[in-house]
Coordinates of C-alpha atoms and ligand atoms in Angstrom, one line a residue:
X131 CA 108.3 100.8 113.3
X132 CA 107.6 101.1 109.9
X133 CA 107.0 104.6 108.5
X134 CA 104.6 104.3 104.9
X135 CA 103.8 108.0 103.1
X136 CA 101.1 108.3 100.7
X137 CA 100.2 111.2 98.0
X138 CA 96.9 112.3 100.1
X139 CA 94.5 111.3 102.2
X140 CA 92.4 109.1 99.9
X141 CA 95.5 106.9 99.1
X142 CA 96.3 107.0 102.6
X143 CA 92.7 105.9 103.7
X144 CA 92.8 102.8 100.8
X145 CA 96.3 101.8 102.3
X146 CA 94.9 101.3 106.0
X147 CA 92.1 99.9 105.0
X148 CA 93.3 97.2 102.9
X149 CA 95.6 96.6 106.4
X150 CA 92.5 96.2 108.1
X151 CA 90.9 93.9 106.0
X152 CA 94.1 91.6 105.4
X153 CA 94.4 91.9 109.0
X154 CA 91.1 90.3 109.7
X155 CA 91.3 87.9 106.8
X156 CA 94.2 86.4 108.1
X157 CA 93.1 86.3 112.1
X158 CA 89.3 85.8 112.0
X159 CA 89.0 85.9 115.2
X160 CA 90.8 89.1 116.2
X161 CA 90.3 91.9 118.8
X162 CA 90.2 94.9 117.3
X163 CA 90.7 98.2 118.7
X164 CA 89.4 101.3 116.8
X165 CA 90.0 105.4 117.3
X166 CA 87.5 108.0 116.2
X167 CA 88.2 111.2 114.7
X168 CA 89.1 112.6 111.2
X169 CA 92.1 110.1 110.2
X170 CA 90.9 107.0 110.2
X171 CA 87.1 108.1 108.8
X172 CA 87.8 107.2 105.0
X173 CA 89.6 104.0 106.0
X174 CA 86.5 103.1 108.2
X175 CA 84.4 103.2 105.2
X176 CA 86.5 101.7 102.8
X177 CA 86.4 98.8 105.4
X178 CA 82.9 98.9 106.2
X179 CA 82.2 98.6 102.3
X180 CA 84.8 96.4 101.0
X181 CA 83.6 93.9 103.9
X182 CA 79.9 93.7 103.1
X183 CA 80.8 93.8 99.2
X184 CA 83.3 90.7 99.9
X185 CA 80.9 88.7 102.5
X186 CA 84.0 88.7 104.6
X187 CA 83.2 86.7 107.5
X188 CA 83.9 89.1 110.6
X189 CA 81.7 86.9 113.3
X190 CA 84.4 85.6 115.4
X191 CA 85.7 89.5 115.6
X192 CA 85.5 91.3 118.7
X193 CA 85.6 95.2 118.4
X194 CA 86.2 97.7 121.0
X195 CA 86.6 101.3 120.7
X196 CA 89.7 103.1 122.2
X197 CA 88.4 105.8 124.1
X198 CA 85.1 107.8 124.7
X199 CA 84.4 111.6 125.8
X200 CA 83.0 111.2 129.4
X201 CA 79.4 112.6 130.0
X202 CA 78.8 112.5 126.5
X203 CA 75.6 110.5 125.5
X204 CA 76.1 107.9 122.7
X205 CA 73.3 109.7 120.9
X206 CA 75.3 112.8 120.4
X207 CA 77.1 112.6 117.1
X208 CA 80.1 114.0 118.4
X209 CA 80.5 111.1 120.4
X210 CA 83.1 108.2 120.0
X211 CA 80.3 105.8 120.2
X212 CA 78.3 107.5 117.8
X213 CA 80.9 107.4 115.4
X214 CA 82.0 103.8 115.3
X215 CA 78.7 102.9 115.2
X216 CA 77.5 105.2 111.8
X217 CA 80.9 104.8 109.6
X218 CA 82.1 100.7 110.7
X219 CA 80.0 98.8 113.3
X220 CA 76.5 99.5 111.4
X221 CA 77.8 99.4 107.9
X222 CA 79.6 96.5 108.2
X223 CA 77.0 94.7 110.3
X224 CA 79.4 93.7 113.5
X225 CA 76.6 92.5 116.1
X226 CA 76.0 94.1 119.6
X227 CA 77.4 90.9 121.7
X228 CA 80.1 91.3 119.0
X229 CA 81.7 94.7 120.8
X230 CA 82.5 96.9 123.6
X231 CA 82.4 100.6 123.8
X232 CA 82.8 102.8 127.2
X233 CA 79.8 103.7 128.7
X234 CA 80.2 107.3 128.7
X235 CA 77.0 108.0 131.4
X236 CA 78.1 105.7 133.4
X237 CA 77.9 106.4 137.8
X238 CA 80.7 103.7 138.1
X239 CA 84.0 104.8 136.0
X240 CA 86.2 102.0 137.8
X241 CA 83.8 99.1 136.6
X242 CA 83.9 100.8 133.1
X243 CA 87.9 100.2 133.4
X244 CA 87.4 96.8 134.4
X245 CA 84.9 95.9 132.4
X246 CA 87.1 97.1 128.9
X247 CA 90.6 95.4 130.9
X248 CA 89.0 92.4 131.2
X249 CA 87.6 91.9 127.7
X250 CA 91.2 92.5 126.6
X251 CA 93.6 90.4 129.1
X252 CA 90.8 87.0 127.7
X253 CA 91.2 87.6 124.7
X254 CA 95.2 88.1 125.2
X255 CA 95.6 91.4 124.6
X256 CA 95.0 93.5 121.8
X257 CA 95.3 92.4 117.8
X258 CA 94.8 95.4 115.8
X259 CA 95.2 98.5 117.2
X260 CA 94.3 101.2 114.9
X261 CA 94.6 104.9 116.3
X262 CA 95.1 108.3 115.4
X263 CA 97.0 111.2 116.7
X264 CA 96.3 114.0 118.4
X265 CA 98.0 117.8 117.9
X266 CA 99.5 117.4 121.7
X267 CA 100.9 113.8 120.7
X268 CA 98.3 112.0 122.5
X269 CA 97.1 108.6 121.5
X270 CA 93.2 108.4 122.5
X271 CA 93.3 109.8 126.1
X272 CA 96.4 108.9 126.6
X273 CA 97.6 112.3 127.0
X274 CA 101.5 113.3 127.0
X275 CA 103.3 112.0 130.5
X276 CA 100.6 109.0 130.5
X277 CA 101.9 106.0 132.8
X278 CA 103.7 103.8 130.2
X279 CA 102.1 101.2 132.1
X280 CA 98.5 102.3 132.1
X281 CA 95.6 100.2 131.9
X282 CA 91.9 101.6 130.7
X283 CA 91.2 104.8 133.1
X284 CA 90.0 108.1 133.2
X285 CA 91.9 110.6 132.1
X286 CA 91.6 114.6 132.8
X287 CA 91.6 115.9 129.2
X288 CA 94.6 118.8 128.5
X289 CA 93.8 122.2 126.8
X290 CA 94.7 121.0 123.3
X291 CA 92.6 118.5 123.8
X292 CA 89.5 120.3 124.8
X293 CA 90.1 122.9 122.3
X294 CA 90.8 120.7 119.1
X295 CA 87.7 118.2 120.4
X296 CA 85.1 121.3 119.6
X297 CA 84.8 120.3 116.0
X298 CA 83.6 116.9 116.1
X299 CA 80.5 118.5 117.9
X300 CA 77.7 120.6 116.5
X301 CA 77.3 122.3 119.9
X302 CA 78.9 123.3 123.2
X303 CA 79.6 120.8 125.4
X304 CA 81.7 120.2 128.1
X305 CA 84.9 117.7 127.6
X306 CA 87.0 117.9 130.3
X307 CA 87.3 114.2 131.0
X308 CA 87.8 110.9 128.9
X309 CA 87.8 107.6 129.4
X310 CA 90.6 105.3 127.3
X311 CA 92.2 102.1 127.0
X312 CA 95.7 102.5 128.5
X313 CA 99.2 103.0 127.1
X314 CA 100.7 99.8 128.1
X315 CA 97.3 97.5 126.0
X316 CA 97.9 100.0 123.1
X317 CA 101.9 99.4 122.8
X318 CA 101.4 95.6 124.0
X319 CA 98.7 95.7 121.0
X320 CA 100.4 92.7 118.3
X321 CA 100.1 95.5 115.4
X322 CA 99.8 99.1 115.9
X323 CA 98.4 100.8 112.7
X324 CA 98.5 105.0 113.5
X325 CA 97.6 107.3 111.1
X326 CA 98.5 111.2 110.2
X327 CA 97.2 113.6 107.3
X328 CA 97.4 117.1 106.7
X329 CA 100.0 120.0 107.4
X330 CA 98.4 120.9 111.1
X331 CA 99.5 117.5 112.0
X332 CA 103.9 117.9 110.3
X333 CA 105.1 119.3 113.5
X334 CA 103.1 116.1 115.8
X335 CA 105.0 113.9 112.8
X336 CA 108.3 115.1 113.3
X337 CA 108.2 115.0 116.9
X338 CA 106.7 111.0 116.6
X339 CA 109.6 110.3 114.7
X340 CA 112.5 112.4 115.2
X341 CA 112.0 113.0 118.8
X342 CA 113.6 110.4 121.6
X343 CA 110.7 108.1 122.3
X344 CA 108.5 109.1 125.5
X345 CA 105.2 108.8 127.0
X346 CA 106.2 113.2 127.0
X347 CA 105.0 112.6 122.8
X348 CA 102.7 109.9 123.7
X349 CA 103.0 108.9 119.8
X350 CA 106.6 108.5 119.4
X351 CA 105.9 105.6 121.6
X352 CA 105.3 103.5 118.1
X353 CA 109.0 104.0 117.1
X354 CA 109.6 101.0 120.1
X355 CA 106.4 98.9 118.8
X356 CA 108.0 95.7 116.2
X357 CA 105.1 96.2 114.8
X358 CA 104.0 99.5 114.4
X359 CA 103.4 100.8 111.4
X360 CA 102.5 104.9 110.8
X361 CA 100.8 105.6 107.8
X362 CA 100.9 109.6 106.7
X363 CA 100.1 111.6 103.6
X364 CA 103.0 114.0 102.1
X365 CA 101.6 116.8 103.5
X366 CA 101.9 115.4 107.4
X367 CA 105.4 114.4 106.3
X368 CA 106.6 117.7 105.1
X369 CA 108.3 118.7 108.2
X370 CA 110.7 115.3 108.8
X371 CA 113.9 115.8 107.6
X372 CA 114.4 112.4 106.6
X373 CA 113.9 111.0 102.6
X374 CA 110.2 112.0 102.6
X375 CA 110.9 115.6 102.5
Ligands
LIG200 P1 91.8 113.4 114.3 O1 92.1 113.1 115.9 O2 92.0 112.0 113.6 O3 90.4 113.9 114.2 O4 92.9 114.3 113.9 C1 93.2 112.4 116.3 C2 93.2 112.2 117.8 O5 92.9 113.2 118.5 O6 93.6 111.2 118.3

């Protein structure tokens, strides 16, 4: 794993996106798999925009989103699907036969698993996995003491969870369960791009990389990935008690 810190979010933001966008430049035909929530929002449209100002060509791409709030209609804009739809799949123009996102009102949650296992065992597994991190460690629903060898299934969402969820939506809803692509396609993912920034999110930091590795910190999980690379501001880095202190 490689660990990069940046001055603030903004710089952190421009340093994943550029990953992205060299990632996709140099494997036009990736599978991407992309996270919601606060971290990776900048990056998203620093993507979004740098693609349609380049003309990158992003039509042999396949994207798929990482995880989704069960019972939660696409519509709402607390949604996962909302998200990647209004900050990367509509600004940068990805097409609908172009990606997969979990049905979230679907009456058949096995077929939703299949369905998103599927898409990734033909194309080989995952490329690009890009992910945030949650304040219990989790890494989309994978929440801690996740199966190390999960595949995409539904998960029963802890406390922290539920609690820190509340401010991506405008109104009460109820988000007990999730639906996510599973901990073993995540660390088997060829890259793994994870992203931190802010103090709330030092003490998940220092427990990523200082703790012993364990599906117990979902997120320290990276320190095992070749590839991995977690990409942090100062301020998320102000707890380690390594050289970035
Ligand atoms: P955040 O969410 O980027 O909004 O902090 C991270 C997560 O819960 O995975």
């Amino acid at each position: 794993m490689e660990l990069r810190v940046f001055e603030k979010y903004p710089d952190l933001s421009i340093g994943a996106a550029a990953m992205m966008i060299n990632y996709i430049e140099r494997k036009p035909d990736a599978l991407l798999c992309f996270a919601t929530g606060d971290s990776p929002k900048l990056a998203y449209q620093l993507v979004a925009e740098t693609i349609k100002r380049e003309g990158t060509d992003i039509s042999k791409c396949f994207f798929i989103g990482l995880d989704e709030w069960l019972g939660i209609s696409p519509d709402n804009t607390g949604s996962c699907h909302y998200f990647l739809q209004q900050y990367l799949f509509g600004p940068m123009g990805v097409e609908s036969s172009q990606s997969c996102l979990f049905d979230a009102m679907t009456t058949n949650e096995e077929e939703e698993c299949k369905k998103m296992n599927k898409i990734i065992a033909e194309r080989g597994g995952i490329d690009l996995m890009v992910a945030g991190i949650g304040m219990n460690g989790h890494i989309g629903f994978n929440e801690p003491g996740t199966d190390i060898n999960s595949m995409a299934h539904v998960a029963r969402l802890d406390e922290i969870t539920q609690e820190v969820g509340k401010k991506y939506f405008t109104e009460e809803v109820a988000i007990s369960k999730g639906i996510t692509v599973g901990l073993k396609q995540v660390l088997q993912a060829k890259t793994l791009l994870m992203m931190a920034s802010g103090k709330k999110k030092a003490p998940v930091i220092k427990r990523a990389v200082e703790e012993k590795t364990g599906t117990h910190w979902p997120a320290s999980l990276i320190q095992q990935h070749a590839n991995g690379v977690l990409m942090i501001d100062t301020e998320a880095a102000s707890e380690l008690v390594t050289q970035f202190r």
